[in-house]
Amino acid sequence: TRSTRPQRLLKAVQEKAMKGDPQSVISTIDYFCRHSEWAMNVGDEKGSILDSVVCEVSPTTALELGTYCGYSTVRIARLLPPGTQLITLEFNPAFAAVARQVIEYAGLHNKVCLVEGASGDMIPKMREMFGIKTFDFVFLDHWKDRYLPDIKLLEGCQLLRKGSILLADNVICPGTPEYLEYVRNSPHYKSMYYKSHLEYTKVEDGLEKSVFLG
Ligand SMILES: Cc1ncnc2c1ncn2[C@@H]1O[C@H](/C=C/CNC(=O)c2cc(-c3ccc(F)cc3)cc(O)c2O)C[C@H]1O
Ligand SMILES: [Mg+2]
């Protein structure tokens, strides 16, 4: 049967990127998505903004919602100092299988824990599974209608602390109107918008960074 797009993306990484070199894995995926097949990775332009926020926060504990092929997982994990951990949630086993191999190829498996499951089920289990007290940084890039319920769940499970940073992809395209309205109007968040473009296109999109105020 015909391969899937994530499988073809993985093949490009295994054939063209340098094993153990996260930057070459990132560049290979960006080249593949720009010149062969578009895929819904955060991409190089928004990825640079993601990099700058991760470096600014330099989180000890980080959570990613929606691994997909592991592109942003590699972007984040490559910037984390030793002893820190990125937990990434993915409920599609086929995507998780590709992501595991992309993360492994980049040599970042010791910094990443990919958990197969739905965010709504797994978030309440974070403390018991990982001994996590709170998350310093959360990257949201999963189903857009799950952004708002999941941050309310993070709040409810006391997994955010004063100063925790949320960074959300696609707040313009495809768009996350309920989420934006909430983080921009709630007294519990200070929010700012980073204008950019939809990955590999000229269409406007952006990232919303929100600081939890407690
Ligand atoms: C609840 C939950 N738990 C765990 N994993 C979850 C989950 N919901 C989705 N996931 C996983 O995250 C991934 C989903 C990501 C959803 N992202 C998107 O739908 C998405 C779509 C576009 C886009 C823009 C314009 C267009 F014309 C077409 C597409 C661009 C993007 O950057 C995106 O992230 C894969 C899925 O299995
Ligand atoms: Mg996205």
CSV table of C-alpha atoms and ligand atoms in Angstrom, one decimal:
chain,number,residue,atom,x,y,z
A,1,THR,CA,0.0,0.0,0.0
A,2,ARG,CA,1.1,3.6,-0.6
A,3,SER,CA,3.3,5.2,2.1
A,4,THR,CA,2.0,8.1,4.2
A,5,ARG,CA,3.3,11.6,4.1
A,6,PRO,CA,4.9,11.3,7.6
A,7,GLN,CA,6.6,8.1,6.4
A,8,ARG,CA,8.0,9.9,3.3
A,9,LEU,CA,9.1,12.7,5.5
A,10,LEU,CA,10.9,10.2,7.8
A,11,LYS,CA,12.5,8.6,4.7
A,12,ALA,CA,13.9,12.0,3.6
A,13,VAL,CA,15.4,12.5,7.1
A,14,GLN,CA,17.0,9.0,7.2
A,15,GLU,CA,18.4,9.5,3.6
A,16,LYS,CA,19.5,13.1,3.7
A,17,ALA,CA,20.1,14.3,7.3
A,18,MET,CA,23.2,13.8,9.4
A,19,LYS,CA,22.5,11.2,12.2
A,20,GLY,CA,22.8,12.9,15.6
A,21,ASP,CA,22.6,16.4,14.2
A,22,PRO,CA,19.3,18.1,15.1
A,23,GLN,CA,19.9,21.1,12.9
A,24,SER,CA,20.3,18.9,9.8
A,25,VAL,CA,17.2,17.0,10.7
A,26,ILE,CA,15.3,20.4,11.0
A,27,SER,CA,16.7,21.7,7.7
A,28,THR,CA,15.9,18.4,5.9
A,29,ILE,CA,12.3,18.5,7.0
A,30,ASP,CA,12.0,22.2,6.0
A,31,TYR,CA,13.5,21.4,2.6
A,32,PHE,CA,11.1,18.4,2.1
A,33,CYS,CA,8.1,20.5,3.1
A,34,ARG,CA,9.0,23.4,0.9
A,35,HIS,CA,10.1,21.4,-2.2
A,36,SER,CA,8.4,18.0,-2.0
A,37,GLU,CA,5.3,17.9,0.2
A,38,TRP,CA,3.8,20.5,2.5
A,39,ALA,CA,3.3,19.2,6.1
A,40,MET,CA,1.9,20.9,9.2
A,41,ASN,CA,5.2,21.4,11.0
A,42,VAL,CA,5.6,24.7,12.8
A,43,GLY,CA,8.3,25.4,10.1
A,44,ASP,CA,11.4,27.5,10.0
A,45,GLU,CA,9.9,31.0,10.3
A,46,LYS,CA,7.6,30.3,13.3
A,47,GLY,CA,10.3,27.8,14.4
A,48,SER,CA,12.8,30.6,14.9
A,49,ILE,CA,10.3,32.4,17.2
A,50,LEU,CA,9.7,29.1,19.1
A,51,ASP,CA,13.5,28.8,19.5
A,52,SER,CA,13.8,32.3,20.9
A,53,VAL,CA,11.0,31.8,23.4
A,54,VAL,CA,12.5,28.4,24.5
A,55,CYS,CA,16.0,30.0,25.0
A,56,GLU,CA,14.4,32.9,26.9
A,57,VAL,CA,12.5,30.6,29.2
A,58,SER,CA,15.2,27.9,29.3
A,59,PRO,CA,12.6,25.5,30.9
A,60,THR,CA,13.5,22.7,33.3
A,61,THR,CA,10.1,21.1,32.6
A,62,ALA,CA,8.5,21.4,29.2
A,63,LEU,CA,5.3,19.9,27.6
A,64,GLU,CA,4.4,19.7,23.9
A,65,LEU,CA,0.8,19.0,22.9
A,66,GLY,CA,0.7,17.3,19.5
A,67,THR,CA,4.0,15.7,18.4
A,68,TYR,CA,3.0,14.9,14.8
A,69,CYS,CA,6.3,14.0,13.1
A,70,GLY,CA,8.5,15.4,15.9
A,71,TYR,CA,9.8,18.5,14.1
A,72,SER,CA,9.0,21.0,16.9
A,73,THR,CA,10.0,18.3,19.4
A,74,VAL,CA,13.5,18.3,17.9
A,75,ARG,CA,13.5,22.2,17.7
A,76,ILE,CA,12.7,22.4,21.4
A,77,ALA,CA,14.7,19.5,22.8
A,78,ARG,CA,17.9,20.6,21.0
A,79,LEU,CA,17.9,23.8,23.0
A,80,LEU,CA,17.3,22.2,26.4
A,81,PRO,CA,20.2,21.9,28.8
A,82,PRO,CA,21.1,18.4,30.1
A,83,GLY,CA,18.9,17.2,32.9
A,84,THR,CA,15.8,18.9,31.5
A,85,GLN,CA,13.0,17.0,30.0
A,86,LEU,CA,10.5,17.6,27.2
A,87,ILE,CA,7.3,15.6,27.5
A,88,THR,CA,5.4,15.4,24.2
A,89,LEU,CA,1.9,14.0,23.8
A,90,GLU,CA,0.6,12.3,20.6
A,91,PHE,CA,-2.5,10.1,20.3
A,92,ASN,CA,-2.1,8.8,16.7
A,93,PRO,CA,0.1,5.7,16.9
A,94,ALA,CA,1.3,6.1,13.3
A,95,PHE,CA,2.5,9.7,13.9
A,96,ALA,CA,4.0,8.6,17.2
A,97,ALA,CA,6.0,5.9,15.5
A,98,VAL,CA,7.4,8.3,12.9
A,99,ALA,CA,8.1,10.9,15.5
A,100,ARG,CA,10.1,8.5,17.7
A,101,GLN,CA,12.3,7.7,14.7
A,102,VAL,CA,12.8,11.4,13.9
A,103,ILE,CA,13.7,12.2,17.5
A,104,GLU,CA,16.0,9.2,17.7
A,105,TYR,CA,17.7,10.1,14.4
A,106,ALA,CA,18.4,13.6,15.8
A,107,GLY,CA,20.0,12.0,18.8
A,108,LEU,CA,17.6,13.6,21.3
A,109,HIS,CA,15.8,10.5,22.7
A,110,ASN,CA,17.5,11.1,26.1
A,111,LYS,CA,15.8,14.6,26.4
A,112,VAL,CA,12.4,13.7,25.1
A,113,CYS,CA,9.6,11.5,26.5
A,114,LEU,CA,7.0,10.8,23.9
A,115,VAL,CA,3.7,9.7,25.5
A,116,GLU,CA,1.1,8.1,23.3
A,117,GLY,CA,-2.3,9.2,24.4
A,118,ALA,CA,-4.9,12.0,24.3
A,119,SER,CA,-3.9,15.2,26.2
A,120,GLY,CA,-7.2,15.2,28.1
A,121,ASP,CA,-6.4,11.8,29.5
A,122,MET,CA,-2.6,12.3,30.0
A,123,ILE,CA,-2.4,15.8,31.5
A,124,PRO,CA,-4.0,14.6,34.8
A,125,LYS,CA,-1.5,11.8,35.0
A,126,MET,CA,1.6,14.0,34.5
A,127,ARG,CA,2.4,14.3,38.2
A,128,GLU,CA,2.2,10.6,39.0
A,129,MET,CA,3.9,9.5,35.8
A,130,PHE,CA,6.8,12.0,35.8
A,131,GLY,CA,7.0,13.5,39.3
A,132,ILE,CA,6.3,16.9,37.6
A,133,LYS,CA,5.3,19.6,40.0
A,134,THR,CA,4.6,22.3,37.4
A,135,PHE,CA,5.5,23.0,33.7
A,136,ASP,CA,7.8,26.0,33.0
A,137,PHE,CA,6.9,25.9,29.3
A,138,VAL,CA,4.0,24.4,27.2
A,139,PHE,CA,3.9,24.4,23.4
A,140,LEU,CA,0.3,23.9,22.0
A,141,ASP,CA,0.1,22.6,18.4
A,142,HIS,CA,-2.5,19.9,18.5
A,143,TRP,CA,-6.2,20.0,17.5
A,144,LYS,CA,-7.1,23.7,17.6
A,145,ASP,CA,-10.3,23.2,19.5
A,146,ARG,CA,-8.4,21.4,22.3
A,147,TYR,CA,-6.2,24.4,23.2
A,148,LEU,CA,-8.7,26.0,25.6
A,149,PRO,CA,-9.9,22.9,27.3
A,150,ASP,CA,-6.4,21.7,27.8
A,151,ILE,CA,-5.0,24.9,29.4
A,152,LYS,CA,-8.1,24.9,31.7
A,153,LEU,CA,-7.1,21.3,32.6
A,154,LEU,CA,-3.5,22.3,33.2
A,155,GLU,CA,-4.8,25.1,35.6
A,156,GLY,CA,-7.2,22.7,37.3
A,157,CYS,CA,-4.4,20.1,37.8
A,158,GLN,CA,-2.2,22.9,39.3
A,159,LEU,CA,0.4,22.1,36.6
A,160,LEU,CA,1.1,25.8,35.9
A,161,ARG,CA,2.9,28.2,38.3
A,162,LYS,CA,3.3,32.0,38.4
A,163,GLY,CA,5.4,32.7,35.3
A,164,SER,CA,4.7,29.5,33.3
A,165,ILE,CA,4.8,30.3,29.6
A,166,LEU,CA,2.3,29.0,27.1
A,167,LEU,CA,3.2,29.2,23.4
A,168,ALA,CA,0.4,28.4,20.9
A,169,ASP,CA,0.8,27.8,17.2
A,170,ASN,CA,-1.8,28.6,14.5
A,171,VAL,CA,-3.7,31.3,16.4
A,172,ILE,CA,-4.6,32.9,13.0
A,173,CYS,CA,-4.5,29.9,10.6
A,174,PRO,CA,-6.3,27.6,11.1
A,175,GLY,CA,-7.2,29.8,14.1
A,176,THR,CA,-8.0,29.3,17.7
A,177,PRO,CA,-10.6,32.0,18.4
A,178,GLU,CA,-12.0,30.7,21.8
A,179,TYR,CA,-8.4,30.2,23.1
A,180,LEU,CA,-7.2,33.6,22.0
A,181,GLU,CA,-10.3,35.3,23.5
A,182,TYR,CA,-9.6,33.5,26.8
A,183,VAL,CA,-5.9,34.2,27.2
A,184,ARG,CA,-6.2,37.8,26.0
A,185,ASN,CA,-9.1,38.7,28.4
A,186,SER,CA,-8.4,36.5,31.4
A,187,PRO,CA,-6.9,38.3,34.4
A,188,HIS,CA,-4.8,35.1,34.9
A,189,TYR,CA,-2.7,35.6,31.8
A,190,LYS,CA,-0.6,38.3,30.1
A,191,SER,CA,-0.6,37.6,26.4
A,192,MET,CA,1.4,38.7,23.3
A,193,TYR,CA,1.1,37.9,19.6
A,194,TYR,CA,4.1,37.1,17.4
A,195,LYS,CA,3.0,37.8,13.8
A,196,SER,CA,4.5,35.4,11.3
A,197,HIS,CA,3.3,33.2,8.4
A,198,LEU,CA,1.8,29.7,8.0
A,199,GLU,CA,4.6,27.3,7.6
A,200,TYR,CA,6.2,27.3,4.1
A,201,THR,CA,3.6,29.8,2.8
A,202,LYS,CA,3.0,33.6,2.6
A,203,VAL,CA,-0.4,33.2,4.4
A,204,GLU,CA,-0.5,35.1,7.7
A,205,ASP,CA,-0.3,33.1,10.9
A,206,GLY,CA,1.3,33.7,14.3
A,207,LEU,CA,2.2,32.4,17.7
A,208,GLU,CA,0.6,33.6,21.0
A,209,LYS,CA,2.8,33.7,24.1
A,210,SER,CA,0.9,33.8,27.3
A,211,VAL,CA,2.4,34.1,30.8
A,212,PHE,CA,0.3,32.5,33.6
A,213,LEU,CA,0.0,35.1,36.4
A,214,GLY,CA,-1.3,32.6,39.0
B,1,LIG,C1,-6.1,15.9,22.0
B,1,LIG,C2,-4.9,15.3,21.4
B,1,LIG,N1,-4.0,14.6,22.2
B,1,LIG,C3,-2.9,14.1,21.6
B,1,LIG,N2,-2.5,14.3,20.4
B,1,LIG,C4,-3.3,15.1,19.6
B,1,LIG,C5,-4.5,15.6,20.1
B,1,LIG,N3,-5.1,16.3,19.1
B,1,LIG,C6,-4.3,16.2,18.0
B,1,LIG,N4,-3.2,15.5,18.3
B,1,LIG,C7,-2.1,15.2,17.4
B,1,LIG,O1,-1.5,16.4,17.1
B,1,LIG,C8,-1.3,16.6,15.7
B,1,LIG,C9,-2.4,17.5,15.2
B,1,LIG,C10,-2.1,18.7,14.9
B,1,LIG,C11,-3.2,19.6,14.4
B,1,LIG,N5,-2.6,20.7,13.6
B,1,LIG,C12,-3.3,21.3,12.6
B,1,LIG,O2,-4.4,20.9,12.4
B,1,LIG,C13,-2.6,22.3,11.8
B,1,LIG,C14,-3.1,22.6,10.6
B,1,LIG,C15,-2.5,23.6,9.8
B,1,LIG,C16,-3.1,23.9,8.5
B,1,LIG,C17,-3.1,25.3,8.1
B,1,LIG,C18,-3.7,25.6,6.9
B,1,LIG,C19,-4.2,24.6,6.0
B,1,LIG,F1,-4.8,24.9,4.8
B,1,LIG,C20,-4.1,23.3,6.4
B,1,LIG,C21,-3.6,22.9,7.7
B,1,LIG,C22,-1.3,24.2,10.2
B,1,LIG,C23,-0.7,23.8,11.4
B,1,LIG,O3,0.5,24.3,11.9
B,1,LIG,C24,-1.3,22.9,12.3
B,1,LIG,O4,-0.8,22.6,13.5
B,1,LIG,C25,-1.5,15.2,15.2
B,1,LIG,C26,-2.6,14.6,16.1
B,1,LIG,O5,-2.6,13.2,16.1
B,2,MG,MG,0.8,24.0,13.9
